[in-house]
PDB file of C-alpha atoms in Angstrom:
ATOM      1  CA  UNK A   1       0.000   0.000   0.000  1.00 77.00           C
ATOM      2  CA  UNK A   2       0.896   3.475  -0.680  1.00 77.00           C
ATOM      3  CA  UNK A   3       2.714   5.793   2.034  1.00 89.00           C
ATOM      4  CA  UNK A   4       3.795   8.967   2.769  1.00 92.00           C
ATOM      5  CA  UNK A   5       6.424  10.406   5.533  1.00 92.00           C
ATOM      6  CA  UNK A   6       7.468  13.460   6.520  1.00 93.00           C
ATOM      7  CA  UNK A   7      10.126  14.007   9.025  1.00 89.00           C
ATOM      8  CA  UNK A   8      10.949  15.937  11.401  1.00 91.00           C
ATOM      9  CA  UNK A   9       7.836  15.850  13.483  1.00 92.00           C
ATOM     10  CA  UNK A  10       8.402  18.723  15.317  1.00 94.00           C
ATOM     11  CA  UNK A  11      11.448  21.506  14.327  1.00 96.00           C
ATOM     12  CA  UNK A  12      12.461  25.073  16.305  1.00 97.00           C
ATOM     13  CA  UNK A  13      14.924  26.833  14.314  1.00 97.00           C
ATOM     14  CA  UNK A  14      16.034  30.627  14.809  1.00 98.00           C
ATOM     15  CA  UNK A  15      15.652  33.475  12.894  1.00 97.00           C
ATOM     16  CA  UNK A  16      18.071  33.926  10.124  1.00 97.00           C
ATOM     17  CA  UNK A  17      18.996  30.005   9.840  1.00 97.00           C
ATOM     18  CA  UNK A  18      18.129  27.617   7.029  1.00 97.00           C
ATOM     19  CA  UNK A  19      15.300  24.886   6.629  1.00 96.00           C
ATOM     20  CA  UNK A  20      15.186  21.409   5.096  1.00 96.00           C
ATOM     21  CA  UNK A  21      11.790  19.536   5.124  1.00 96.00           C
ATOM     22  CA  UNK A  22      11.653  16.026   3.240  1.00 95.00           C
ATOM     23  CA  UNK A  23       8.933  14.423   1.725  1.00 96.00           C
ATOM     24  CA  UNK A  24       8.740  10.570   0.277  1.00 96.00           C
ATOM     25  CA  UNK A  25       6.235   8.995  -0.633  1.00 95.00           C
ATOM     26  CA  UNK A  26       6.170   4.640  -1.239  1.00 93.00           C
ATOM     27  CA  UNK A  27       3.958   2.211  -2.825  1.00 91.00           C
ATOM     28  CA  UNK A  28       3.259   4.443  -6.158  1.00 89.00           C
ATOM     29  CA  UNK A  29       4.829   5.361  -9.159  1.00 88.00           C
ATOM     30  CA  UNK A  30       5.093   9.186 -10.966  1.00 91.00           C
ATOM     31  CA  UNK A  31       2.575  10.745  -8.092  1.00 93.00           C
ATOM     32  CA  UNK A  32       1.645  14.591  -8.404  1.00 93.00           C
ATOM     33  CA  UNK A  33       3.673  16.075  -4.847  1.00 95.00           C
ATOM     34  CA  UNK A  34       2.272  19.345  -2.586  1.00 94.00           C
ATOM     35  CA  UNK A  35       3.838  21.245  -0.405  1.00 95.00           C
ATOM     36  CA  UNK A  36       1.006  23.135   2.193  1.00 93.00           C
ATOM     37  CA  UNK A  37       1.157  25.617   4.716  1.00 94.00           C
ATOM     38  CA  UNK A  38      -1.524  26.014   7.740  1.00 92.00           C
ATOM     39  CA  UNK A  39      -0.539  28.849  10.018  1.00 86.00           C
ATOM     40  CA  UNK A  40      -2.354  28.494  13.570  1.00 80.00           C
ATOM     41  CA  UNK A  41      -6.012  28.424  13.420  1.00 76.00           C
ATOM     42  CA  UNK A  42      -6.144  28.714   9.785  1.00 78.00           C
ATOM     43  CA  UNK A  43      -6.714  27.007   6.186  1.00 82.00           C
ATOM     44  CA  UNK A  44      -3.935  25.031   4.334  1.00 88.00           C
ATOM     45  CA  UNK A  45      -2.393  27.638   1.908  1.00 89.00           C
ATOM     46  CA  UNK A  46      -0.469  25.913  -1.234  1.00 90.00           C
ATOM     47  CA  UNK A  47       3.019  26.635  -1.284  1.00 92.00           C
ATOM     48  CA  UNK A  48       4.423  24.186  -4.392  1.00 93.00           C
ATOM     49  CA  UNK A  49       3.157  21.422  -6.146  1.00 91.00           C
ATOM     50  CA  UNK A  50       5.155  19.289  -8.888  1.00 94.00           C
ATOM     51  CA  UNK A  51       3.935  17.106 -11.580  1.00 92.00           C
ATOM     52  CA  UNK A  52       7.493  14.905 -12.028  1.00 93.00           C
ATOM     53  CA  UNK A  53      11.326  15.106 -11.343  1.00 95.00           C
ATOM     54  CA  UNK A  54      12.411  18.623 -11.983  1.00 92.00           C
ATOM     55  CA  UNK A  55       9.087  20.406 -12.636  1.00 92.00           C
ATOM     56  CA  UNK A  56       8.084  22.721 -10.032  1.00 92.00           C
ATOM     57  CA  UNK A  57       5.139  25.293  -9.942  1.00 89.00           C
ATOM     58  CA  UNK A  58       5.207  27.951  -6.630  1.00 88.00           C
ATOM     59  CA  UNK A  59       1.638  29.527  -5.953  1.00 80.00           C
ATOM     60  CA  UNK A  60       3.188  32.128  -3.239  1.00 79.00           C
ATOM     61  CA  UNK A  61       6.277  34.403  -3.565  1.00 64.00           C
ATOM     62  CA  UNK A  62       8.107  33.734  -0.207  1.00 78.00           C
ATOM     63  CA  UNK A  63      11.224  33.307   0.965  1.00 88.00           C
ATOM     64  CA  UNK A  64      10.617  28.788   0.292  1.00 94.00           C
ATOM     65  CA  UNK A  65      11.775  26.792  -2.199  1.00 95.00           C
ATOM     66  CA  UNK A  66      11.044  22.935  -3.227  1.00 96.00           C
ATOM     67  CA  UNK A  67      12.616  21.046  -4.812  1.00 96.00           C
ATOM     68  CA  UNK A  68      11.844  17.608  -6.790  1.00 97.00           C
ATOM     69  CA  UNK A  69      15.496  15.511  -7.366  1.00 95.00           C
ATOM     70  CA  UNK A  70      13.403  11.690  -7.429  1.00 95.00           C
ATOM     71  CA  UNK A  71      10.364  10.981  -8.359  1.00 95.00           C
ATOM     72  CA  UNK A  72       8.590  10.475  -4.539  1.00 95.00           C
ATOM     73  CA  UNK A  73      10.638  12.874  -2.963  1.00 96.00           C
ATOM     74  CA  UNK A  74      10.052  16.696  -2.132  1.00 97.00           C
ATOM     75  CA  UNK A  75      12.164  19.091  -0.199  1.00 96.00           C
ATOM     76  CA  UNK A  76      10.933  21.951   0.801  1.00 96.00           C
ATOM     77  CA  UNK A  77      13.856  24.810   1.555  1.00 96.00           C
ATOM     78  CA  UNK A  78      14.981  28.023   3.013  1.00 96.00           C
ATOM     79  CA  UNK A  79      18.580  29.959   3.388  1.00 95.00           C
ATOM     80  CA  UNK A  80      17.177  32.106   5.916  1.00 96.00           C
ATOM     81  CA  UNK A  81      14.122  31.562   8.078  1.00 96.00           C
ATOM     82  CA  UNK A  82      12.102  34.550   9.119  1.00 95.00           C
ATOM     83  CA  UNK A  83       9.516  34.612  11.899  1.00 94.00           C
ATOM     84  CA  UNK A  84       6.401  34.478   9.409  1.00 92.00           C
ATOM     85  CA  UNK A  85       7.850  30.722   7.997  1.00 94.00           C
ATOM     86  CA  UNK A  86       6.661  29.442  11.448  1.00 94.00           C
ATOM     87  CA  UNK A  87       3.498  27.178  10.781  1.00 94.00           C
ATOM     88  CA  UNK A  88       2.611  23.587  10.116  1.00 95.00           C
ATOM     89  CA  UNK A  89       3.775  22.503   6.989  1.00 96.00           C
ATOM     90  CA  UNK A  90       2.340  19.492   5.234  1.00 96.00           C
ATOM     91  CA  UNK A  91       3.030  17.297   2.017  1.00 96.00           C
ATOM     92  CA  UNK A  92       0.742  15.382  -0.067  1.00 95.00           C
ATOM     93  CA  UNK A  93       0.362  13.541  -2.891  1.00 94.00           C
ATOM     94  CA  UNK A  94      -2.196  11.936  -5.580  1.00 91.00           C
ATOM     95  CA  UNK A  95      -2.056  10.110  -8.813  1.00 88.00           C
ATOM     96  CA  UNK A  96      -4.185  12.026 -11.032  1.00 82.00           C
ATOM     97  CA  UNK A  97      -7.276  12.072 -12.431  1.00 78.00           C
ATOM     98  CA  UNK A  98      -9.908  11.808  -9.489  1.00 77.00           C
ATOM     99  CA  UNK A  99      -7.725   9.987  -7.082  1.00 80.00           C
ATOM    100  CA  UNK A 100      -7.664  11.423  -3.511  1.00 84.00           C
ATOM    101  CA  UNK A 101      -5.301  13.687  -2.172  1.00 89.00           C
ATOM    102  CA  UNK A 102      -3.197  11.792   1.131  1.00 91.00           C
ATOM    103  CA  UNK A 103      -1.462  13.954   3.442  1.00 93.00           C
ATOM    104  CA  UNK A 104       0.945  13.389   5.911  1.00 94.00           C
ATOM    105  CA  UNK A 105       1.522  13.854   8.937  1.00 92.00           C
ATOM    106  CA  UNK A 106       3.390  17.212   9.033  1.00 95.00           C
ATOM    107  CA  UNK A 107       6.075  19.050  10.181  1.00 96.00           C
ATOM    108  CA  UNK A 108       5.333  21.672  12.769  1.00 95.00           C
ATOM    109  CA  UNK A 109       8.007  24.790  12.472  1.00 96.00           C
ATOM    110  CA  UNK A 110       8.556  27.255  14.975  1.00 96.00           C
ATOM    111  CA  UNK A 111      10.764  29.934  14.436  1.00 96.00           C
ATOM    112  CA  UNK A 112      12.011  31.744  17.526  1.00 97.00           C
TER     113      UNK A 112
ATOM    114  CA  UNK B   1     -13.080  27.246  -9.337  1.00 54.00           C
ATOM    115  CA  UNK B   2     -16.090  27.805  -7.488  1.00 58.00           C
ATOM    116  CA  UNK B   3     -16.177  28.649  -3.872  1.00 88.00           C
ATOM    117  CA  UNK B   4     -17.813  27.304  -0.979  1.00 93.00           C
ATOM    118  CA  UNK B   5     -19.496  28.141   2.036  1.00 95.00           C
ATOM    119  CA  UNK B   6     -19.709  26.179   5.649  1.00 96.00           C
ATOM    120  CA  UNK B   7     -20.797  27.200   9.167  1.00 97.00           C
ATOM    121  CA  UNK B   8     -18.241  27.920  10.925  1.00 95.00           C
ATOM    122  CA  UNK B   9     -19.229  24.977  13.824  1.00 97.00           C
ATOM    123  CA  UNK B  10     -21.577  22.791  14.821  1.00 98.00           C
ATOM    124  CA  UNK B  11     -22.298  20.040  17.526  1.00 97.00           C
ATOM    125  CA  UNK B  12     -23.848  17.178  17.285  1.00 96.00           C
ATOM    126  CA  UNK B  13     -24.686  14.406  20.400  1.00 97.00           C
ATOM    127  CA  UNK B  14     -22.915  10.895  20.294  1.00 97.00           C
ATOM    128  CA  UNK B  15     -24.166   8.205  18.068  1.00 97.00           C
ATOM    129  CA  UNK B  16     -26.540  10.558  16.286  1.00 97.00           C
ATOM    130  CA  UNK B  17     -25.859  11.399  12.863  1.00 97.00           C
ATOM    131  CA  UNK B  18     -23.654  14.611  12.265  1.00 98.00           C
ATOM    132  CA  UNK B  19     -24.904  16.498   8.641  1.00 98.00           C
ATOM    133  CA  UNK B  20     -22.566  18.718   7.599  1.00 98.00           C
ATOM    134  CA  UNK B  21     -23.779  21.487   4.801  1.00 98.00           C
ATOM    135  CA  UNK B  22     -21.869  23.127   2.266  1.00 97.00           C
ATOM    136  CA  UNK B  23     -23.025  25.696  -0.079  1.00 97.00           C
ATOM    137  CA  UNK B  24     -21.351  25.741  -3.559  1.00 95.00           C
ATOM    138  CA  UNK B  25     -23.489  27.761  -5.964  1.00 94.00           C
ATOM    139  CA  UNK B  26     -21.125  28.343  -8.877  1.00 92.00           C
ATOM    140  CA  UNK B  27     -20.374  25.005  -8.862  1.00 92.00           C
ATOM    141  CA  UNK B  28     -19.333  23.692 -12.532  1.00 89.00           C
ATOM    142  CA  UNK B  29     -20.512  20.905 -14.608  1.00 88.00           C
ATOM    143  CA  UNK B  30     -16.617  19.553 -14.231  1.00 87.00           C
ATOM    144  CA  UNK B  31     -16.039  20.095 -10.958  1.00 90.00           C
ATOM    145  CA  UNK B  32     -16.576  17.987  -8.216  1.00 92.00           C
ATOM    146  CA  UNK B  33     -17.494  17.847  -4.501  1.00 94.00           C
ATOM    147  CA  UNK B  34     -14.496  16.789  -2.282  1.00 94.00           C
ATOM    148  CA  UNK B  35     -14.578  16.343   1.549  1.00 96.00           C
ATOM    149  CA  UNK B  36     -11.996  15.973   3.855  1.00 96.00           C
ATOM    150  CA  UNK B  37     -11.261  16.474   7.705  1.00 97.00           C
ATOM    151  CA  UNK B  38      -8.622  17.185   9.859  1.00 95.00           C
ATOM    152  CA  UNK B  39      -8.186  16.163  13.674  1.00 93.00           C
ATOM    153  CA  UNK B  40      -5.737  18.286  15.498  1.00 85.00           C
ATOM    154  CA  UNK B  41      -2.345  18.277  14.750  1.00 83.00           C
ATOM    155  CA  UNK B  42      -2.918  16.063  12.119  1.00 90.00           C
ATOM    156  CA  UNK B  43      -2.647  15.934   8.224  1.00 92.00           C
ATOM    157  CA  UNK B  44      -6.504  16.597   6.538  1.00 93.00           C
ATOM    158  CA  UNK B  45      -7.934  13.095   5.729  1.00 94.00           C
ATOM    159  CA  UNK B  46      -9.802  12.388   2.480  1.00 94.00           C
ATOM    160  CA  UNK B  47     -13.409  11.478   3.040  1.00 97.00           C
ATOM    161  CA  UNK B  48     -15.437  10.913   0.240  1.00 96.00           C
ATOM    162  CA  UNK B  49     -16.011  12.759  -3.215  1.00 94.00           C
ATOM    163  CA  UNK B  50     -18.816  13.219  -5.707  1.00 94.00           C
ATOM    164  CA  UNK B  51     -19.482  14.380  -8.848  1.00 93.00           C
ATOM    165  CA  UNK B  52     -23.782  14.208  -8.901  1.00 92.00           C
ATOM    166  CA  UNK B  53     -24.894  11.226  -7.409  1.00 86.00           C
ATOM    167  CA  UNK B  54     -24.952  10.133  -4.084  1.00 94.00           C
ATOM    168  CA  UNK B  55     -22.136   8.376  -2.829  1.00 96.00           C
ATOM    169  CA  UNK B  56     -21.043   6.394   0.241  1.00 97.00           C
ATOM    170  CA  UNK B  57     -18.673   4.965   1.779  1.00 96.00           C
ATOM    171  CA  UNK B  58     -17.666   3.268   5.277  1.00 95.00           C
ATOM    172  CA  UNK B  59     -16.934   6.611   6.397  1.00 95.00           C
ATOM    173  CA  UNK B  60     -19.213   8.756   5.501  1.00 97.00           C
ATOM    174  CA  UNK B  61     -23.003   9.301   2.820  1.00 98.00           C
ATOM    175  CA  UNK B  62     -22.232  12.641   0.702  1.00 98.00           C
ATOM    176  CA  UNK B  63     -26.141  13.776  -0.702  1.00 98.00           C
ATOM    177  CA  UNK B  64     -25.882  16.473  -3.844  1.00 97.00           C
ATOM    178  CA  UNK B  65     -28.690  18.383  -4.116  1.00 96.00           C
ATOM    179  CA  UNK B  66     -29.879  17.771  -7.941  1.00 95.00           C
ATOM    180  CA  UNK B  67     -28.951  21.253  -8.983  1.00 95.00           C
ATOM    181  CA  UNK B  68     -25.762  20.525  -7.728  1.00 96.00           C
ATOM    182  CA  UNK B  69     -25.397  23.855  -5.564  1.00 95.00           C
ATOM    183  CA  UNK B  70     -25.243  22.517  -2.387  1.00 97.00           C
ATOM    184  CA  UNK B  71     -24.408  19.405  -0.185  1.00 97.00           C
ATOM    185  CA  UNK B  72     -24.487  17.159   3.204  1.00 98.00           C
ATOM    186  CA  UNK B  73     -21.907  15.054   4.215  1.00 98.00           C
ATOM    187  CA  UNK B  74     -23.562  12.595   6.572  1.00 98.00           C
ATOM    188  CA  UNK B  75     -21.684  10.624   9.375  1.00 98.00           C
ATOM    189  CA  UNK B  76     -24.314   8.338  10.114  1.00 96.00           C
ATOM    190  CA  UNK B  77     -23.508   7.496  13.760  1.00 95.00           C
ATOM    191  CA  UNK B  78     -20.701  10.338  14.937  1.00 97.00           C
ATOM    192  CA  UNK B  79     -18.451   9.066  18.100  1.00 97.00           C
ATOM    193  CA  UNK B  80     -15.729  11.176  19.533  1.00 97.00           C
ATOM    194  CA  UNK B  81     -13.146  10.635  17.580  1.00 96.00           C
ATOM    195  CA  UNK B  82     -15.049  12.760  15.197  1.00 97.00           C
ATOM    196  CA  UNK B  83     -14.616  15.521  16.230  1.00 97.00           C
ATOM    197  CA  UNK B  84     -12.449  17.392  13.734  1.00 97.00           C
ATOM    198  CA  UNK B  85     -12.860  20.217  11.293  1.00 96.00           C
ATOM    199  CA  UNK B  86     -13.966  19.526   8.223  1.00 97.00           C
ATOM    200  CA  UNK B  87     -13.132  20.509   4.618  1.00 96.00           C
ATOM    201  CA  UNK B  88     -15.549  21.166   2.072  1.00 96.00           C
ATOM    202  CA  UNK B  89     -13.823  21.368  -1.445  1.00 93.00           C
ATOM    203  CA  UNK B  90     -15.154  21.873  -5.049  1.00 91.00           C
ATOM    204  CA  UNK B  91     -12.406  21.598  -8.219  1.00 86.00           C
ATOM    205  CA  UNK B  92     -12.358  20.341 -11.435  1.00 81.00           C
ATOM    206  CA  UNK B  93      -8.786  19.122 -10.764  1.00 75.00           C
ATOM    207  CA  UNK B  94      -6.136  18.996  -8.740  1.00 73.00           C
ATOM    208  CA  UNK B  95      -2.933  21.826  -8.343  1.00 69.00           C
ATOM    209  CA  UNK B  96      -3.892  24.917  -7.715  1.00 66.00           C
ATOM    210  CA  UNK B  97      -7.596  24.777  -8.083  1.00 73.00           C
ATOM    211  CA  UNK B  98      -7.519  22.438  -5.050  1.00 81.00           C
ATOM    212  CA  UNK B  99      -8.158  25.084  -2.126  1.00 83.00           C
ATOM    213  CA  UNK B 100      -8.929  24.317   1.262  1.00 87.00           C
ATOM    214  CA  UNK B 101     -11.595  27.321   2.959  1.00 87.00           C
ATOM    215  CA  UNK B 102     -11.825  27.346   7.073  1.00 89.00           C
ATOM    216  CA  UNK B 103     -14.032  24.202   7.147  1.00 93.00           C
ATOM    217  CA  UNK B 104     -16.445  23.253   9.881  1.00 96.00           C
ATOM    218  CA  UNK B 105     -15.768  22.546  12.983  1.00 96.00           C
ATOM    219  CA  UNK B 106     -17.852  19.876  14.189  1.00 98.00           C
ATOM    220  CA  UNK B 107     -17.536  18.981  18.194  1.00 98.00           C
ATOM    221  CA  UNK B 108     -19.121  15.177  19.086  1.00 97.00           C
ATOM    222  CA  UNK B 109     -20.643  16.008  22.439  1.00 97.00           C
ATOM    223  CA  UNK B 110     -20.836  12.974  24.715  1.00 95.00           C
TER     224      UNK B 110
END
């Protein structure tokens, strides 16, 4: 069966420092990869999605980046965190056509 | 893609069933109804989805009205671990089309 992890669980990082978040997903082949953003007590805000290796779209100018080098893995990036990058960030994937969209479990950021 | 609209929260009494409404009056003949929920701290979890027809599932019922502007999402017989807010979604696809609103916030009482 099909899964997805994200790691870390949890991450505080200060101001100014950079940010890797990884994303793999098993069990499927060529899947369509999201990168989401909830900040506290609000909706999930798209941040990057990619439809294979290499091809990224970005729906918010920010100071993120993602990044696609396999085919079920996302990274999610910054050089230098601010205080507004603080927020749960979550990954998902789906296979096309009217397939669900899984999530998983997230990463929740803090930046102090 | 059109938008949607969904009380903000609702309750609903243990082992009675919890109907969840969502408005979606621009609502394409592509696009389809998508529901998902999300317990705290958690990533949202897919539900059920539906183009016109009734659906179900061992989750959940979702009931489209025939004009297709508005629909229920039924859990038939809501425990605790229900409690969660939950995501009403219309899209004719995926990517950016695929936007999560504020949801419902539905509270199980016991």
């Amino acid at each position: 069966s099909q899964t997805i992890h994200q790691w870390p669980a949890t991450l505080v990082q200060p101001v100014g420092s950079p940010l890797s978040l990884e994303c793999t997903v098993e069990g499927t082949s060529n899947p369509n990869l999201y990168w989401y953003r909830q900040a506290a007590g609000r909706g999930l805000q798209l941040l990057f999605y990619s439809v294979g290796i290499g091809q990224i779209s970005s729906e918010v100018p920010q100071n993120l980046s993602a990044s696609r080098p396999q085919d079920r893995q996302f990274i999610l990036s910054s050089k230098k965190l601010l205080l507004s990058d603080s927020g749960f960030y979550l990954c998902a994937w789906e296979t096309g056509g009217r397939s669900p969209l899984h999530f998983g479990n997230g990463t929740r950021l803090t930046v102090t | 893609d059109a938008k949607t609209t969904q009380p903000t929260s609702m309750d609903c009494a243990e082992g009675r069933a919890a109907n969840l409404p969502c408005n979606h009056s621009t609502i394409s003949g592509n696009e389809y109804v998508y529901w998902y929920r999300q317990i705290h701290s958690q990533g949202p979890q897919y539900i059920i989805h539906g183009l016109k027809n009734n659906e179900t599932n061992e989750m959940a019922s979702l009931i489209i009205t025939e004009d297709r502007k508005s629909s229920t999402l039924i859990l038939p017989h809501a425990t605790l671990r229900d409690t969660a807010v939950y995501y009403c979604i219309v899209s004719g696809n995926y990517g950016q089309n695929f936007v999560f609103g504020p949801g419902t916030r539905l509270s199980v009482l016991p």
